[in-house]
XYZ file of C-alpha atoms in Angstrom:
649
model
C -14.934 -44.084 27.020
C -13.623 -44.904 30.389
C -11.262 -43.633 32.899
C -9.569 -44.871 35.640
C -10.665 -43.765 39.314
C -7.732 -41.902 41.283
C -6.215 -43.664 44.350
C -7.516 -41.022 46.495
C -10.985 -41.655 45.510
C -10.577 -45.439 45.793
C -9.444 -44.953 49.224
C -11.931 -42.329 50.455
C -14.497 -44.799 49.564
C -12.912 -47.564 51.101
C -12.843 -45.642 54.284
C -16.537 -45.105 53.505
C -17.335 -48.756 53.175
C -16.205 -49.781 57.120
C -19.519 -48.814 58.097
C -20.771 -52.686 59.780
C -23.664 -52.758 57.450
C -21.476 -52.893 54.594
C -19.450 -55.752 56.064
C -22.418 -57.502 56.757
C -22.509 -58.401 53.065
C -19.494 -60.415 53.220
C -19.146 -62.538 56.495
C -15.993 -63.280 56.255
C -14.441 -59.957 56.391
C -17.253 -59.220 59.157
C -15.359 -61.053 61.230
C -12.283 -59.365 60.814
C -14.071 -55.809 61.270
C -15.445 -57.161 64.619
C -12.158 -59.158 65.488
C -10.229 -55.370 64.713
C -13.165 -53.565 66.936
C -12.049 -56.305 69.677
C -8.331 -55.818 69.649
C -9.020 -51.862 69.432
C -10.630 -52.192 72.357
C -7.510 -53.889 74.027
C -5.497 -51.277 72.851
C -7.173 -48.378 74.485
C -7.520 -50.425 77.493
C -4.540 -51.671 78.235
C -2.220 -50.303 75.410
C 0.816 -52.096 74.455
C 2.976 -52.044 71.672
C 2.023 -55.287 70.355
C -1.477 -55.621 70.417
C -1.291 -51.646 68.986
C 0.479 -52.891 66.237
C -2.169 -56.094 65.664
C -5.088 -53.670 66.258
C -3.573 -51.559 63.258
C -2.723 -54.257 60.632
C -6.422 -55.827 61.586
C -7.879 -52.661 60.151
C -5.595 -52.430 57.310
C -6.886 -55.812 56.334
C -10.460 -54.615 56.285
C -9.367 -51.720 54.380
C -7.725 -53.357 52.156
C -10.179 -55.604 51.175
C -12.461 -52.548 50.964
C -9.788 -50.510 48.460
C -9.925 -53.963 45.864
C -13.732 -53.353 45.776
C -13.636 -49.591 45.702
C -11.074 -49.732 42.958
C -13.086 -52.384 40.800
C -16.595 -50.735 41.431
C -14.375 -46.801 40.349
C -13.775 -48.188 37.096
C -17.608 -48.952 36.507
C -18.409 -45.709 38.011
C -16.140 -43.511 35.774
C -18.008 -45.084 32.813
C -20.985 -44.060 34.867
C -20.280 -40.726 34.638
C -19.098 -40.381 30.927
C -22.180 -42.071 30.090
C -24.373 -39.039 32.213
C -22.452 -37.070 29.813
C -23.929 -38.237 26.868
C -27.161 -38.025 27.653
C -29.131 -34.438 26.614
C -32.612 -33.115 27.573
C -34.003 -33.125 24.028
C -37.212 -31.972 23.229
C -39.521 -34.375 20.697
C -41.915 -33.635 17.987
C -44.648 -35.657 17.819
C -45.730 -37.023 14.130
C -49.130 -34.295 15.360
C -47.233 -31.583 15.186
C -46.716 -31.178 19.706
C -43.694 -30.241 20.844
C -43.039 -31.994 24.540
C -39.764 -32.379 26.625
C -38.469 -35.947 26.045
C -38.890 -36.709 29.742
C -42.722 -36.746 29.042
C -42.818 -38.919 26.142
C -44.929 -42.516 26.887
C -44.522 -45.900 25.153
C -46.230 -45.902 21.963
C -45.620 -42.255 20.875
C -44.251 -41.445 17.493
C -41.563 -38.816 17.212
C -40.183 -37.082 14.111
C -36.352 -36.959 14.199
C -34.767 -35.438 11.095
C -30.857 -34.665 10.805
C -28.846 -32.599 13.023
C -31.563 -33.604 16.245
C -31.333 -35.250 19.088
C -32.923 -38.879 19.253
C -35.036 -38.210 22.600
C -35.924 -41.848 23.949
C -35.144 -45.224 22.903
C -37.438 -47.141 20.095
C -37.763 -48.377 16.593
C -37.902 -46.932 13.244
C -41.317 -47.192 11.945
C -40.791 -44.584 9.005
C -38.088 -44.112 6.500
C -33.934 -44.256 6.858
C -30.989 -42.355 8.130
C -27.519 -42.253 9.602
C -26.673 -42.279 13.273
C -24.234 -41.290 15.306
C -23.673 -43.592 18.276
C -20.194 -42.716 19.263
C -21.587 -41.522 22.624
C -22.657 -44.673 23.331
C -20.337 -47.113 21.384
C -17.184 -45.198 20.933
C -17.124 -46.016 17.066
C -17.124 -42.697 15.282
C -18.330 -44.315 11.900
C -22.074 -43.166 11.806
C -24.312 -46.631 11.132
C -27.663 -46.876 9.199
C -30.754 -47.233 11.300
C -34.058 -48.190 8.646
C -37.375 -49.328 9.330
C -38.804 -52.816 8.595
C -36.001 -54.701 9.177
C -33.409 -55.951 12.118
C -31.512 -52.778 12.289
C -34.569 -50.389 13.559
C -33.690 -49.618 17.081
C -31.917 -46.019 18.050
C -31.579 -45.379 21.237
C -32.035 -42.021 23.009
C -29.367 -39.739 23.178
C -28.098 -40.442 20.058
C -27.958 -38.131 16.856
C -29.517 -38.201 13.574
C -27.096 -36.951 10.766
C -29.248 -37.298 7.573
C -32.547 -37.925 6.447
C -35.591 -38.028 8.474
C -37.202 -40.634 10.392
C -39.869 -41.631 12.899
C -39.157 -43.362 16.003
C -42.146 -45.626 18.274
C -40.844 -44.970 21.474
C -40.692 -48.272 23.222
C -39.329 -46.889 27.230
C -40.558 -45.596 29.798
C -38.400 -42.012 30.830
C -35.797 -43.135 33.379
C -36.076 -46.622 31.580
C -33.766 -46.122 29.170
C -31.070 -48.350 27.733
C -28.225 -45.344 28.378
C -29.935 -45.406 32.182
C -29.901 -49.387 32.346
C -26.291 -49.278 31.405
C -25.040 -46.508 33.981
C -26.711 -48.679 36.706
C -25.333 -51.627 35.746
C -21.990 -50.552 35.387
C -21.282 -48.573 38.658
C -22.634 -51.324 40.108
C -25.985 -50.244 41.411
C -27.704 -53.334 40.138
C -25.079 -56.283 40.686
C -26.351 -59.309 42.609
C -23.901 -62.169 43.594
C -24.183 -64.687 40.959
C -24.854 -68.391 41.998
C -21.491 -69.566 42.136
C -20.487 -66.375 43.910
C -23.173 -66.997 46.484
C -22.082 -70.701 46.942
C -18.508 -69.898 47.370
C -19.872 -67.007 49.783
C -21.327 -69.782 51.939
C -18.508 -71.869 51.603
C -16.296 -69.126 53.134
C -19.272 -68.633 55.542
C -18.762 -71.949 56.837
C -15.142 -72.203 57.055
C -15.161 -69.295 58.945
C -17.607 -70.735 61.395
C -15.537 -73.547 61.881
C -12.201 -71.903 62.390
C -14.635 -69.364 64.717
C -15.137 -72.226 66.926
C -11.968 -74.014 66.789
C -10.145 -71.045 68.045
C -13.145 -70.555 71.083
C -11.989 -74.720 72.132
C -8.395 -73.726 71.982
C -8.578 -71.534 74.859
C -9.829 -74.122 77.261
C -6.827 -76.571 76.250
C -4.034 -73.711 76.469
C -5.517 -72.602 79.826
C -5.503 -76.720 81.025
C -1.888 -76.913 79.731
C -0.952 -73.908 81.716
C -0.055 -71.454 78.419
C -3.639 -68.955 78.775
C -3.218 -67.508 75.677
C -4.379 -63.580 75.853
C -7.656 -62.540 73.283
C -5.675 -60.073 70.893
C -3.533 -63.743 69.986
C -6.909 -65.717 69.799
C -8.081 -63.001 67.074
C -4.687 -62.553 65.578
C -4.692 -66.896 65.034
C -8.596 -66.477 63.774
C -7.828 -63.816 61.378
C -4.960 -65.623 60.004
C -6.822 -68.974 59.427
C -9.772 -67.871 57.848
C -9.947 -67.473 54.296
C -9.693 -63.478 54.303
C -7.794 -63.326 50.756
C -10.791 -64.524 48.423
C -13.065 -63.271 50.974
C -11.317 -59.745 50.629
C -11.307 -59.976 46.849
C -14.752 -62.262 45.680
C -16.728 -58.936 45.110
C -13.750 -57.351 42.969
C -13.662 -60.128 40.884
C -16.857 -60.061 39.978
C -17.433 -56.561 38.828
C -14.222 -56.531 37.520
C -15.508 -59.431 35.145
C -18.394 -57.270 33.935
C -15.676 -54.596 33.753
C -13.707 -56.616 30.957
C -17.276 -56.528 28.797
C -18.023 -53.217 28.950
C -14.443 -52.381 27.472
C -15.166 -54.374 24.883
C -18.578 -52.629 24.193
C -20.499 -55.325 25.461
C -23.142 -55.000 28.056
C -23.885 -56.990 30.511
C -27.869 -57.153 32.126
C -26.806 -59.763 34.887
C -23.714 -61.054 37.096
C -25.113 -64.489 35.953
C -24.984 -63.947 32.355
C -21.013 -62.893 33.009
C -21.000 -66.678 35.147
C -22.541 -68.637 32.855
C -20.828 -67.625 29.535
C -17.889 -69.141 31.307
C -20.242 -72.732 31.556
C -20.945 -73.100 28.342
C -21.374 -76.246 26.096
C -22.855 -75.189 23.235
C -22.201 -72.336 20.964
C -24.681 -71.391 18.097
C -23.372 -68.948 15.361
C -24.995 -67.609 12.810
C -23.309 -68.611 9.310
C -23.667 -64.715 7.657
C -21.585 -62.165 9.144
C -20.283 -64.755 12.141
C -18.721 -67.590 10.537
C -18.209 -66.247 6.730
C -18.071 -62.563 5.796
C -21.756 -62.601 4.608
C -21.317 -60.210 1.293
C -22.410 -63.575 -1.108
C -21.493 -61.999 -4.181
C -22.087 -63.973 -8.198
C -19.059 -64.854 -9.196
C -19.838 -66.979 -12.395
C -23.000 -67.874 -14.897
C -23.562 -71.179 -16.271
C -25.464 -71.589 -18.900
C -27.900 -74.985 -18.902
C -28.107 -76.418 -22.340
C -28.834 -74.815 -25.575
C -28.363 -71.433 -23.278
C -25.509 -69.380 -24.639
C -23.719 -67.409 -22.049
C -24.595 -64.186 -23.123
C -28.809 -64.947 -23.184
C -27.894 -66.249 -19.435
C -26.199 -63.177 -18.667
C -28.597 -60.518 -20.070
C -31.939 -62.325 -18.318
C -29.525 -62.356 -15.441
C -29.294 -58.798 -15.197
C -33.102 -57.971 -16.204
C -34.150 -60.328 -13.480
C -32.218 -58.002 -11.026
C -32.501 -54.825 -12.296
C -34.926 -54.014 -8.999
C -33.087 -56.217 -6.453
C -31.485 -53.961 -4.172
C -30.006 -56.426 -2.355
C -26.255 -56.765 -2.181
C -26.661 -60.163 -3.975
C -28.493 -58.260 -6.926
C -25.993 -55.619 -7.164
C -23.427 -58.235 -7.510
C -25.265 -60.043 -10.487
C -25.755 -56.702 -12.231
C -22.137 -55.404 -11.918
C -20.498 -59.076 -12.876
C -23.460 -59.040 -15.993
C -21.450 -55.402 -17.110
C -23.395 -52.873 -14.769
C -25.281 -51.442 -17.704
C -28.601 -49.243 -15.940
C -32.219 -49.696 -17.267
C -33.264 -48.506 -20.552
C -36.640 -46.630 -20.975
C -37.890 -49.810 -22.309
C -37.243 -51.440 -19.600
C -38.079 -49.672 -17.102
C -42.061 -50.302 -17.771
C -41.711 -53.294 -17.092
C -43.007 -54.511 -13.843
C -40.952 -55.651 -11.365
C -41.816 -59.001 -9.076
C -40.342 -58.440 -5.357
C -38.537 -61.670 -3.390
C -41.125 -63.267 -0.893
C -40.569 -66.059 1.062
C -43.432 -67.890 -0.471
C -42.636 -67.619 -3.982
C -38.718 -67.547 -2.832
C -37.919 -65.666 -6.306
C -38.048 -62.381 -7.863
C -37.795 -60.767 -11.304
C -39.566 -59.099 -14.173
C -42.613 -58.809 -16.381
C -41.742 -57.264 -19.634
C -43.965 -57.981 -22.344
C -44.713 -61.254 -22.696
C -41.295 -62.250 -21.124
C -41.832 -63.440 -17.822
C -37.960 -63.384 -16.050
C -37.494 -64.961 -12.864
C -34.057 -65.670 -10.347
C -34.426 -67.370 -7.065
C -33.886 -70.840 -5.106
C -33.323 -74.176 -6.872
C -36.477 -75.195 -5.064
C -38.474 -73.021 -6.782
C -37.469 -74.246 -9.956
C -38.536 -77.953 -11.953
C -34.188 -78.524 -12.847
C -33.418 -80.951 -15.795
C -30.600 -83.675 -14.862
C -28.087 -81.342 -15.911
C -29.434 -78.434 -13.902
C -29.519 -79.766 -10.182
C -26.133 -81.647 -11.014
C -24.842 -77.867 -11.313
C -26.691 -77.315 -8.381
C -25.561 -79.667 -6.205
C -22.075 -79.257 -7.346
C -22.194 -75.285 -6.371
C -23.884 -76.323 -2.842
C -21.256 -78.485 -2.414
C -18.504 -76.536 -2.595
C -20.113 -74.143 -0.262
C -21.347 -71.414 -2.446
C -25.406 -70.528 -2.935
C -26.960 -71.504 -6.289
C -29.562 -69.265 -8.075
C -31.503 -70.648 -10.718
C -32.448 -67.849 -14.120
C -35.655 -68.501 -15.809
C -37.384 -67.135 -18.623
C -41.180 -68.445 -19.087
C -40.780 -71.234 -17.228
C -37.765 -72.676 -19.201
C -34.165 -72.725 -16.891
C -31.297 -70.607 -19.040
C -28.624 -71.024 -16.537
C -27.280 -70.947 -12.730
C -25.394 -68.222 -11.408
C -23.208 -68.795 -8.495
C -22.778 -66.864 -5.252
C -19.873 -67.081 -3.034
C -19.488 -66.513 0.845
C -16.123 -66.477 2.142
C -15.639 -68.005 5.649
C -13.290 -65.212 8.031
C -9.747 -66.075 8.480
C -8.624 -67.762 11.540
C -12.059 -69.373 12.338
C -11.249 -72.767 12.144
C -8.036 -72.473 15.133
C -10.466 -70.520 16.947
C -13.155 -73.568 16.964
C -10.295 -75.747 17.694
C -9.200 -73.794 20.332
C -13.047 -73.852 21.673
C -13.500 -78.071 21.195
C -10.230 -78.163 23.405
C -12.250 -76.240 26.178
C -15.438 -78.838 25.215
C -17.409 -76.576 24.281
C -19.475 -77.524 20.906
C -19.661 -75.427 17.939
C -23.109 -75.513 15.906
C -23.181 -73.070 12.375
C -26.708 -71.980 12.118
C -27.850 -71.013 8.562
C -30.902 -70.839 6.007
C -28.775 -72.049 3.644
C -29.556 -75.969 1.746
C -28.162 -78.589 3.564
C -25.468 -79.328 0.894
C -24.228 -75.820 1.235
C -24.526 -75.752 5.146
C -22.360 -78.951 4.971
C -19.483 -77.130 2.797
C -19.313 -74.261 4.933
C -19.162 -75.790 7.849
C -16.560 -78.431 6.986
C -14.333 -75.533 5.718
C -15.095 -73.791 8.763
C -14.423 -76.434 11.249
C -17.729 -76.112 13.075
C -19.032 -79.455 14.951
C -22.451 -79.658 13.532
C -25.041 -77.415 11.589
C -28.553 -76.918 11.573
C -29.655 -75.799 8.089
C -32.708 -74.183 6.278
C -33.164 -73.135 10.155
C -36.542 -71.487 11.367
C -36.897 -69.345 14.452
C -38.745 -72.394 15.739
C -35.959 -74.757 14.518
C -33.369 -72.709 16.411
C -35.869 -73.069 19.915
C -36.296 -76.665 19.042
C -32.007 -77.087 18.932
C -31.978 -74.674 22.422
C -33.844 -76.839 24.311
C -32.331 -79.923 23.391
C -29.339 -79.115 24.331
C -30.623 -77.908 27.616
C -32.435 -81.470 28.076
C -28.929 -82.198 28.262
C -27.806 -80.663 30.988
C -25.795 -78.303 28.788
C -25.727 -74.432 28.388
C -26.113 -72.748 25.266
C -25.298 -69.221 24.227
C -26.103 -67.260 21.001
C -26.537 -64.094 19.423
C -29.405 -62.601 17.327
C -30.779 -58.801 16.203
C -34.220 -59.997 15.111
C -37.832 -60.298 16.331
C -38.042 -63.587 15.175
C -34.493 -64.380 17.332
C -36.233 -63.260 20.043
C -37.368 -66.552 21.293
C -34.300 -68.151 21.043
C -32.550 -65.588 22.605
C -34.477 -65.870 25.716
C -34.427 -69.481 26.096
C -30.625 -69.604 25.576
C -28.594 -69.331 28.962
C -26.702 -66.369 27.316
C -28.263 -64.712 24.992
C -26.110 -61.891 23.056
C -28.425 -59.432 21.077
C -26.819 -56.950 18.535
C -27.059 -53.494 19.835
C -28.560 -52.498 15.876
C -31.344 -55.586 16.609
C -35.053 -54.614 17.149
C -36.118 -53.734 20.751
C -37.387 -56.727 20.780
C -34.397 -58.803 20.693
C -32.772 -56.712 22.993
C -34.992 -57.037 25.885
C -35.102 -60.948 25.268
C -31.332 -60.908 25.321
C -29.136 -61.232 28.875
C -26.299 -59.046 26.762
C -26.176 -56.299 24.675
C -23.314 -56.108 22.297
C -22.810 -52.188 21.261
C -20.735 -52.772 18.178
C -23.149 -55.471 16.561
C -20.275 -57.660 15.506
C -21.763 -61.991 16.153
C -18.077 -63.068 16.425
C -17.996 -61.197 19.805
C -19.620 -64.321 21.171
C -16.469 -66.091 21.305
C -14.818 -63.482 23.355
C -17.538 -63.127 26.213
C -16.602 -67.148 26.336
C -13.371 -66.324 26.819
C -14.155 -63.222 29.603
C -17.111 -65.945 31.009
C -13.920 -68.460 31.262
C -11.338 -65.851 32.927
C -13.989 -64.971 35.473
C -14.205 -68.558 36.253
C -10.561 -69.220 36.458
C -9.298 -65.663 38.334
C -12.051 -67.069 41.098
C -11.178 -70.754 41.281
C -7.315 -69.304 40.910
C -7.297 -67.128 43.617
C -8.951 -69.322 46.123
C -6.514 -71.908 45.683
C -4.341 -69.498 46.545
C -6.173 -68.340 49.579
C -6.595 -71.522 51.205
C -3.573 -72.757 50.282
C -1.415 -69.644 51.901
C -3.162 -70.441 55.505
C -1.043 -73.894 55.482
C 2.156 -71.741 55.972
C 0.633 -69.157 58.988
C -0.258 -72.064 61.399
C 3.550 -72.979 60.927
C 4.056 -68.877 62.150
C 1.271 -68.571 64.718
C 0.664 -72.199 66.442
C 4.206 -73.058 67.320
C 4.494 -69.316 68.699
C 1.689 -69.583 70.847
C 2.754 -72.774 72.132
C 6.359 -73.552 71.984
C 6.766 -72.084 76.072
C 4.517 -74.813 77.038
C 5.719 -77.788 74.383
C 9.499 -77.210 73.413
C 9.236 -80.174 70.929
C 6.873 -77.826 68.623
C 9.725 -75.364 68.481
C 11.034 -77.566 65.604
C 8.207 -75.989 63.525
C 9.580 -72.888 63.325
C 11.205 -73.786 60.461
C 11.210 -69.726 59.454
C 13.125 -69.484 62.847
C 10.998 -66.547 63.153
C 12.273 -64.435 66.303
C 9.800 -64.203 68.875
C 6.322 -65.146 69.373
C 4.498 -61.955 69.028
C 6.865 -61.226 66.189
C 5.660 -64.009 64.788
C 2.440 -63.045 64.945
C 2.543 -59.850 64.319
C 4.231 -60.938 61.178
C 1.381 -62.936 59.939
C -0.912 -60.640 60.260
C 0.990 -58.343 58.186
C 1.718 -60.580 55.499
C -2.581 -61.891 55.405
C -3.134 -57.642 54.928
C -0.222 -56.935 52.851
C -1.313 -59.878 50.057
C -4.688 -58.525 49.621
C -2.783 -55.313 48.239
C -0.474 -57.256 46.167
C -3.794 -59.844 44.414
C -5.573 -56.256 43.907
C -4.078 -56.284 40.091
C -4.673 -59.663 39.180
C -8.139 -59.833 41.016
C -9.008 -56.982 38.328
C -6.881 -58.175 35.459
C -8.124 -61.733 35.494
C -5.880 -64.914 35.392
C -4.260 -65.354 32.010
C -6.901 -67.515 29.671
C -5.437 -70.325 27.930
C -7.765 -72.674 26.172
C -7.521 -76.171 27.700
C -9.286 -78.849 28.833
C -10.762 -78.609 32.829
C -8.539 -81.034 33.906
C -5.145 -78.845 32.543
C -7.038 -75.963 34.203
C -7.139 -78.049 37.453
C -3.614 -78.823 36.883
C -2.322 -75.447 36.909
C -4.182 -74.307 39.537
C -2.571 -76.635 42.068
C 0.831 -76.208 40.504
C 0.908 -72.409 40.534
C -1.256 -71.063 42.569
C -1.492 -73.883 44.765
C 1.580 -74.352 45.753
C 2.618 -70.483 45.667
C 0.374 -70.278 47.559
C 2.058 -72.457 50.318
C 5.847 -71.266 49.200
C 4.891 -67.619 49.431
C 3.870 -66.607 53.095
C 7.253 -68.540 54.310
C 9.396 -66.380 52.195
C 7.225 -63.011 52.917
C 6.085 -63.858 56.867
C 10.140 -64.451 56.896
C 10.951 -61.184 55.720
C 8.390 -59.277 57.368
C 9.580 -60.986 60.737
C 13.065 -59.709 60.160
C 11.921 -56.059 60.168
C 9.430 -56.647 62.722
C 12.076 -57.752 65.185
C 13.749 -54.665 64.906
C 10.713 -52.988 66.949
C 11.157 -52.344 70.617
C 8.828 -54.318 72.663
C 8.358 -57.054 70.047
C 11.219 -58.535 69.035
């Protein structure tokens, strides 16, 4: 669904983006833009090969650093524009019979969408069931099931209905849609500098300052010492010592972040979501469809005393002879799959409520009923079964006829493959793991030992799952989770990153600070991981940036200086050739390593799971000290082909 910007575009942009009121955003590379405007100034004045060649490389380095942001914000832009691709002027019928363009329709209205039309706003199914195509907005080609009355009732405009017939309550405004939210967000219209962004931004503000007024004192000392030292080598110095590499490539890194979500179909509302997935302490996961596959499915009947296996079997399959749930499907295709006779079929059917937490038949004076141990009065024998089949993990459902218990059948959830190395992996990071299920506590205890989960909450209630949020945040920890429901709504507000599944309610979605197009819970995990490498490309990269302005006071100050002091000739330890070579050097190497960080400011720093102190580790070690070892070998090399240049070296 995306495409990546040409370098001509990237560039004409970047051109675009000297304008002083976009530098203004980042002070930092202000200063260079007025520093270049300075030494520009020289050059026309009193024009000299060197400070030419300074003036020059000065504005590279502000283009540069414009062409890493120009790059990073094309990507969200392309998507931008497939995305205004998708979207069609459909026309709506009302469920009165009006016809209006779908750019008139208002909140509330109900719209009657049958197959082969155009969804024309976002909303919920309030009538009947149908399959969508959402491959304009997803990518996935596989049409999905969109129903009313339950967590997978939102469509969203632009979409198409391929069977059926439904009605939609439009819930946005025109303009308001989630297609328009998500071509704002990701060309970048919307994004506002997250909190750590903005404290690194001051940070960089205030180094700068410093250095700013450093340099200004060093100009009375050379001028005492006899060495005045001209303004294009006062810039050239200030230039170099500021932090110009993160400052050049802090706004890259952050779009680029949200960048790495949308590719994996997952929308991002803020900056700050992006930021804090990368803080978090506490991860909630839904048991069904997260943790285990969710199909439970009966694997066996027991029968529960005098109860011979077949009796067991055929209440079994009368008691779910109406449930259309995959669990009664199960039961009737492991009790043979045999349909309803003619007989049976007047009998009358009880639904599943969560009050009565059973369902079943009436026929005759047989009364048949399946459903939760609780519901039941067990013998000995009976909850011994039962506790047995919540204790290996699986989900026990009690068969009754008249009140008497024939027999238990048991259902089986299967947890994924893999999960337990990826909670390892996630306890090395410190972040805890908690399974959230309706399930018994036995059973909630089985899974989540085989699971490898830290904790569990079990038999959980929307309120339960609030309740666990804000504990944890009395803690000073963050929590993220995912949910699709009304009822998860709540809790998906409260959480500091709250993931709702793009076939959720409306509801959920708006509570939500991500949207996750393909619906799939286990996705959490990854925006951890994206959250993480957002954290670590930053911290990464200004390590390197700070640490890389060690090696240009060895090429600047002993240039500037070394007429006046000889002794501070013996730090020239590049035995660079002349002073403005040297110089001139440096300033080419602090433009030329924006260009080279452009790919990894985008890419992101390689995520390993590991504790913060391994992550410190590495840091110093590699991009720490490369970033001290690398300007001597590339200022070096530079300064060899520099000295080549009349008038220089």
């Amino acid at each position: 669904m995306t495409t990546k910007p040409g370098l001509a575009a990237a560039l004409l942009e970047a051109l675009k983006k000297l304008d002083p009121r976009h530098q203004l955003r980042s002070p930092v590379m202000f200063v260079v833009w007025a520093g270049s405007l300075l030494v520009t100034v020289f050059a026309v004045t009193d024009p000299s090969v060197f400070t030419t060649a300074v003036a020059a490389w000065l504005w590279f380095t502000v283009l540069f650093a414009n062409l890493a942001e120009a790059v990073a914000e094309g990507r969200g832009k392309a998507q931008a524009d497939s995305l205004r691709r998708t979207k069609k002027d459909a026309v709506a019928r009302l469920v009165n019979g009006d016809v209006v363009a779908g750019t008139e329709l208002k909140i509330g209205d109900l719209v009657v969408v049958e197959a082969g039309e155009v969804i024309p706003g976002d909303g919920d199914v309030v009538e009947g069931i149908a399959t969508v195509d959402e491959s304009a907005i997803t990518g996935e080609s596989a049409p999905v099931i969109r129903e009313s009355g339950g967590d997978r009732c939102a469509v969203t405009g632009g979409t198409t209905v391929l069977s059926d017939r439904i009605v939609v309550r439009i819930t946005t405004r025109p303009g308001e849609s989630f297609v328009d939210r998500m071509i704002a967000l990701v060309e970048g219209a919307e994004r506002q500098k997250t909190p750590n962004e903005i404290a690194l931004t001051i940070l960089l503000s205030t180094l700068t300052i410093i250095f700013l007024l450093a340099v200004v004192a060093l100009q009375p000392f050379a001028i005492y010492s006899g060495g005045e030292q001209s303004v294009v080598v006062l810039t050239a110095l200030l230039v170099c010592l500021i932090p110009t590499t993160i400052g050049a490539l802090l706004s890259a890194i952050g779009i680029a972040g949200m960048d790495r979500l949308v590719q994996r179909n997952v929308l991002a509302l803020s900056g700050k979501a992006v930021e804090a997935a990368g803080d978090i302490d506490t991860l909630l996961l839904d048991k069904t469809g997260t943790i285990t596959w969710g199909n439970r499915r009966a694997t066996e009947f027991i029968p529960v005393g005098p109860t011979s296996h077949e009796e067991l079997v055929a209440a079994a399959r009368l008691a779910s002879l109406a449930d259309d749930t995959p669990e009664g499907r199960s039961i009737l295709e492991l009790a043979g799959g045999e349909p309803a006779s003619e007989h049976e079929k007047t009998g009358e059917f009880v639904p599943f409520t969560a009050q009565t937490r059973m369902s079943g038949i009436d026929l005759g004076e047989r009364s048949i009923r399946k459903g939760a141990a609780s519901a039941f009065e067990l013998s000995d024998t009976a909850r011994e079964i039962v506790d047995e089949i919540s204790a290996q993990g699986g989900t026990p459902l009690v068969v009754a006829e008249n009140d008497k218990v024939l027999g238990i059948i048991r259902l089986s959830d299967v947890v994924k493959p893999g999960m337990r190395e990826r909670f390892a992996e996630l306890r090395a990071m410190g972040i805890r793991t908690v399974m959230v299920t309706g399930d018994n506590p036995l059973t909630a205890k089985a899974i989540a030992e085989e699971a490898g989960v830290d904790d569990f909450l079990a038999e959980a209630k929307p309120e339960d799952k609030m309740a666990l949020i804000r504990k944890e945040q009395e803690g000073g920890r963050l929590v993220a989770m995912t949910g699709d429901g009304t009822n998860d709504a709540p809790a998906l507000a409260q959480a500091d990153v709250g993931v709702a599944m793009n076939t959720g309610t409306s509801a959920a979605k708006e509570a939500g600070n991500m949207v996750d197009l393909d619906s799939d819970p286990t996705k959490l995990i990854e925006i951890v991981e994206i959250g993480k490498q957002l954290l670590i490309t930053r911290g990464a990269l200004t390590t390197f940036s700070v640490a890389n302005d060690l090696a240009k006071y060895f090429a600047i100050l002993p240039a500037m200086f070394a007429a006046i002091y000889p002794a501070l000739d013996k730090l020239n330890i590049m035995h660079l050739a002349t002073p403005q070579s040297a110089i001139l050097s440096a300033v080419i190497f602090n433009a030329l390593v924006i260009v080279a960080l452009i790919p990894l400011a985008l890419k992101g720093v390689r995520y390993r799971p590991s504790s913060a102190s391994a992550l410190l580790r590495r840091n110093l070690l590699v991009y720490g000290l490369g970033g001290v070892v690398t300007p001597f070998a590339g200022i070096w090399l530079i300064d060899l082909l520099v000295r080549l240049i009349p008038g220089i070296g």
